[in-house]
Amino acid sequence: MKKGWFRMMAMAFIIISAITYYEFFFVPKNSIELYQEIAFAEDFEEAQKVVLEGYENNFKEEDFGYINRRDTSPVRISQFTLLEYEGKTFVIMTSPGTEKLKVLAVEELPDELREYFMKLPQ
């Protein structure tokens, strides 16, 4: 009886450890890691692994080709969060690449930009 319980606990520990390891080391956690995942991908199919299932059409191969070019690099990598309310949208600029997000700026979006972001796929 004790051996069966021990084996079950060992298997649970291994599964939980594997999931935690995968999440910690293989899933981009911020804008800098996301950029690196796309920029250093071997091909478009590899880069698409970071795209949420069902949203594959929103990441085009020509966009990947530009980001993945070896002769260019971004001038700046920024990280933003949009908070949409009834009638207002706020953009929060956060610190990319830090272990915990830190707020750099909070601004209310003008109506034109608000409408633009509302049309993006959700």
PDB file of C-alpha atoms in Angstrom:
ATOM      1  CA  MET A   1       0.000   0.000   0.000  1.00  0.00           C
ATOM      2  CA  LYS A   2       2.806   2.420   0.897  1.00  0.00           C
ATOM      3  CA  LYS A   3       4.673   1.690  -2.353  1.00  0.00           C
ATOM      4  CA  GLY A   4       1.625   2.536  -4.465  1.00  0.00           C
ATOM      5  CA  TRP A   5       1.086   5.800  -2.588  1.00  0.00           C
ATOM      6  CA  PHE A   6       4.781   6.663  -2.896  1.00  0.00           C
ATOM      7  CA  ARG A   7       4.770   5.996  -6.651  1.00  0.00           C
ATOM      8  CA  MET A   8       1.677   8.146  -7.136  1.00  0.00           C
ATOM      9  CA  MET A   9       3.246  11.017  -5.178  1.00  0.00           C
ATOM     10  CA  ALA A  10       6.498  10.672  -7.132  1.00  0.00           C
ATOM     11  CA  MET A  11       4.640  10.785 -10.464  1.00  0.00           C
ATOM     12  CA  ALA A  12       2.630  13.834  -9.356  1.00  0.00           C
ATOM     13  CA  PHE A  13       5.856  15.569  -8.315  1.00  0.00           C
ATOM     14  CA  ILE A  14       7.516  14.779 -11.665  1.00  0.00           C
ATOM     15  CA  ILE A  15       4.522  16.050 -13.656  1.00  0.00           C
ATOM     16  CA  ILE A  16       4.224  19.261 -11.640  1.00  0.00           C
ATOM     17  CA  SER A  17       7.989  19.833 -11.888  1.00  0.00           C
ATOM     18  CA  ALA A  18       7.949  19.319 -15.669  1.00  0.00           C
ATOM     19  CA  ILE A  19       5.089  21.808 -16.128  1.00  0.00           C
ATOM     20  CA  THR A  20       6.805  24.373 -13.896  1.00  0.00           C
ATOM     21  CA  TYR A  21      10.114  23.894 -15.733  1.00  0.00           C
ATOM     22  CA  TYR A  22       8.415  24.363 -19.112  1.00  0.00           C
ATOM     23  CA  GLU A  23       6.556  27.498 -17.995  1.00  0.00           C
ATOM     24  CA  PHE A  24       9.664  29.011 -16.422  1.00  0.00           C
ATOM     25  CA  PHE A  25      12.181  28.309 -19.178  1.00  0.00           C
ATOM     26  CA  PHE A  26      10.234  28.024 -22.439  1.00  0.00           C
ATOM     27  CA  VAL A  27       7.351  30.531 -22.308  1.00  0.00           C
ATOM     28  CA  PRO A  28       8.143  34.231 -22.895  1.00  0.00           C
ATOM     29  CA  LYS A  29       7.247  36.244 -19.794  1.00  0.00           C
ATOM     30  CA  ASN A  30       7.753  39.770 -21.109  1.00  0.00           C
ATOM     31  CA  SER A  31       8.260  41.791 -24.289  1.00  0.00           C
ATOM     32  CA  ILE A  32      12.008  41.257 -24.441  1.00  0.00           C
ATOM     33  CA  GLU A  33      11.683  37.470 -24.223  1.00  0.00           C
ATOM     34  CA  LEU A  34       8.872  37.557 -26.792  1.00  0.00           C
ATOM     35  CA  TYR A  35      11.045  39.559 -29.184  1.00  0.00           C
ATOM     36  CA  GLN A  36      13.931  37.109 -28.704  1.00  0.00           C
ATOM     37  CA  GLU A  37      11.635  34.131 -29.291  1.00  0.00           C
ATOM     38  CA  ILE A  38      10.519  35.583 -32.652  1.00  0.00           C
ATOM     39  CA  ALA A  39      13.790  37.177 -33.748  1.00  0.00           C
ATOM     40  CA  PHE A  40      15.901  34.072 -33.177  1.00  0.00           C
ATOM     41  CA  ALA A  41      13.396  31.510 -34.473  1.00  0.00           C
ATOM     42  CA  GLU A  42      14.752  29.283 -37.231  1.00  0.00           C
ATOM     43  CA  ASP A  43      11.621  29.694 -39.349  1.00  0.00           C
ATOM     44  CA  PHE A  44       8.072  31.076 -39.362  1.00  0.00           C
ATOM     45  CA  GLU A  45       6.573  27.835 -38.028  1.00  0.00           C
ATOM     46  CA  GLU A  46       8.829  27.958 -34.971  1.00  0.00           C
ATOM     47  CA  ALA A  47       7.946  31.612 -34.362  1.00  0.00           C
ATOM     48  CA  GLN A  48       4.239  30.814 -34.540  1.00  0.00           C
ATOM     49  CA  LYS A  49       4.551  28.676 -31.409  1.00  0.00           C
ATOM     50  CA  VAL A  50       4.134  31.865 -29.354  1.00  0.00           C
ATOM     51  CA  VAL A  51       0.820  32.707 -31.053  1.00  0.00           C
ATOM     52  CA  LEU A  52      -2.338  31.836 -29.159  1.00  0.00           C
ATOM     53  CA  GLU A  53      -4.332  29.062 -30.826  1.00  0.00           C
ATOM     54  CA  GLY A  54      -6.987  30.520 -33.106  1.00  0.00           C
ATOM     55  CA  TYR A  55      -5.053  33.766 -33.701  1.00  0.00           C
ATOM     56  CA  GLU A  56      -2.483  32.414 -36.179  1.00  0.00           C
ATOM     57  CA  ASN A  57      -3.794  34.633 -39.006  1.00  0.00           C
ATOM     58  CA  ASN A  58      -2.880  37.754 -37.010  1.00  0.00           C
ATOM     59  CA  PHE A  59       0.858  37.048 -37.312  1.00  0.00           C
ATOM     60  CA  LYS A  60       1.921  37.195 -40.949  1.00  0.00           C
ATOM     61  CA  GLU A  61       5.005  35.580 -42.425  1.00  0.00           C
ATOM     62  CA  GLU A  62       6.127  38.932 -43.890  1.00  0.00           C
ATOM     63  CA  ASP A  63       6.029  40.464 -40.374  1.00  0.00           C
ATOM     64  CA  PHE A  64       8.119  37.557 -39.110  1.00  0.00           C
ATOM     65  CA  GLY A  65      10.570  38.099 -41.978  1.00  0.00           C
ATOM     66  CA  TYR A  66      11.144  41.706 -40.938  1.00  0.00           C
ATOM     67  CA  ILE A  67      11.484  40.986 -37.217  1.00  0.00           C
ATOM     68  CA  ASN A  68      13.735  37.991 -37.919  1.00  0.00           C
ATOM     69  CA  ARG A  69      16.172  39.865 -40.197  1.00  0.00           C
ATOM     70  CA  ARG A  70      19.768  39.781 -38.991  1.00  0.00           C
ATOM     71  CA  ASP A  71      20.611  43.212 -40.413  1.00  0.00           C
ATOM     72  CA  THR A  72      18.160  45.153 -38.214  1.00  0.00           C
ATOM     73  CA  SER A  73      17.239  45.354 -34.568  1.00  0.00           C
ATOM     74  CA  PRO A  74      14.524  47.307 -32.786  1.00  0.00           C
ATOM     75  CA  VAL A  75      15.326  50.789 -31.556  1.00  0.00           C
ATOM     76  CA  ARG A  76      13.241  50.119 -28.455  1.00  0.00           C
ATOM     77  CA  ILE A  77      11.190  47.274 -27.012  1.00  0.00           C
ATOM     78  CA  SER A  78       8.201  48.479 -25.025  1.00  0.00           C
ATOM     79  CA  GLN A  79       5.556  46.676 -23.049  1.00  0.00           C
ATOM     80  CA  PHE A  80       1.995  47.971 -22.679  1.00  0.00           C
ATOM     81  CA  THR A  81      -1.250  47.000 -21.000  1.00  0.00           C
ATOM     82  CA  LEU A  82      -4.616  48.359 -22.135  1.00  0.00           C
ATOM     83  CA  LEU A  83      -7.433  48.765 -19.617  1.00  0.00           C
ATOM     84  CA  GLU A  84     -10.727  49.233 -21.446  1.00  0.00           C
ATOM     85  CA  TYR A  85     -13.664  50.738 -19.615  1.00  0.00           C
ATOM     86  CA  GLU A  86     -17.065  51.892 -20.777  1.00  0.00           C
ATOM     87  CA  GLY A  87     -16.095  55.062 -22.657  1.00  0.00           C
ATOM     88  CA  LYS A  88     -12.399  55.231 -21.660  1.00  0.00           C
ATOM     89  CA  THR A  89      -9.252  53.259 -22.341  1.00  0.00           C
ATOM     90  CA  PHE A  90      -6.017  53.637 -20.424  1.00  0.00           C
ATOM     91  CA  VAL A  91      -2.620  52.525 -21.648  1.00  0.00           C
ATOM     92  CA  ILE A  92      -0.081  51.557 -19.023  1.00  0.00           C
ATOM     93  CA  MET A  93       3.546  51.398 -20.079  1.00  0.00           C
ATOM     94  CA  THR A  94       5.400  48.841 -17.999  1.00  0.00           C
ATOM     95  CA  SER A  95       9.014  47.885 -17.627  1.00  0.00           C
ATOM     96  CA  PRO A  96      10.034  45.167 -20.100  1.00  0.00           C
ATOM     97  CA  GLY A  97      12.485  42.537 -18.958  1.00  0.00           C
ATOM     98  CA  THR A  98      12.069  43.021 -15.223  1.00  0.00           C
ATOM     99  CA  GLU A  99      11.109  40.178 -12.930  1.00  0.00           C
ATOM    100  CA  LYS A 100       8.003  42.031 -11.728  1.00  0.00           C
ATOM    101  CA  LEU A 101       6.160  44.644 -13.776  1.00  0.00           C
ATOM    102  CA  LYS A 102       6.766  48.225 -12.789  1.00  0.00           C
ATOM    103  CA  VAL A 103       4.610  51.067 -14.131  1.00  0.00           C
ATOM    104  CA  LEU A 104       6.477  53.649 -16.203  1.00  0.00           C
ATOM    105  CA  ALA A 105       3.469  55.729 -17.364  1.00  0.00           C
ATOM    106  CA  VAL A 106      -0.350  55.760 -17.414  1.00  0.00           C
ATOM    107  CA  GLU A 107      -2.261  57.714 -20.061  1.00  0.00           C
ATOM    108  CA  GLU A 108      -5.854  57.870 -21.238  1.00  0.00           C
ATOM    109  CA  LEU A 109      -6.023  57.092 -24.946  1.00  0.00           C
ATOM    110  CA  PRO A 110      -7.559  59.617 -27.342  1.00  0.00           C
ATOM    111  CA  ASP A 111     -10.778  58.367 -28.975  1.00  0.00           C
ATOM    112  CA  GLU A 112      -9.054  57.703 -32.319  1.00  0.00           C
ATOM    113  CA  LEU A 113      -6.473  55.361 -30.761  1.00  0.00           C
ATOM    114  CA  ARG A 114      -9.093  53.803 -28.494  1.00  0.00           C
ATOM    115  CA  GLU A 115     -11.190  52.882 -31.540  1.00  0.00           C
ATOM    116  CA  TYR A 116      -8.125  51.476 -33.293  1.00  0.00           C
ATOM    117  CA  PHE A 117      -7.310  49.141 -30.402  1.00  0.00           C
ATOM    118  CA  MET A 118     -10.954  48.145 -29.973  1.00  0.00           C
ATOM    119  CA  LYS A 119     -10.925  46.855 -33.590  1.00  0.00           C
ATOM    120  CA  LEU A 120      -7.912  44.613 -32.981  1.00  0.00           C
ATOM    121  CA  PRO A 121      -8.731  40.943 -32.442  1.00  0.00           C
ATOM    122  CA  GLN A 122      -9.638  40.106 -28.892  1.00  0.00           C
TER     123      GLN A 122
END
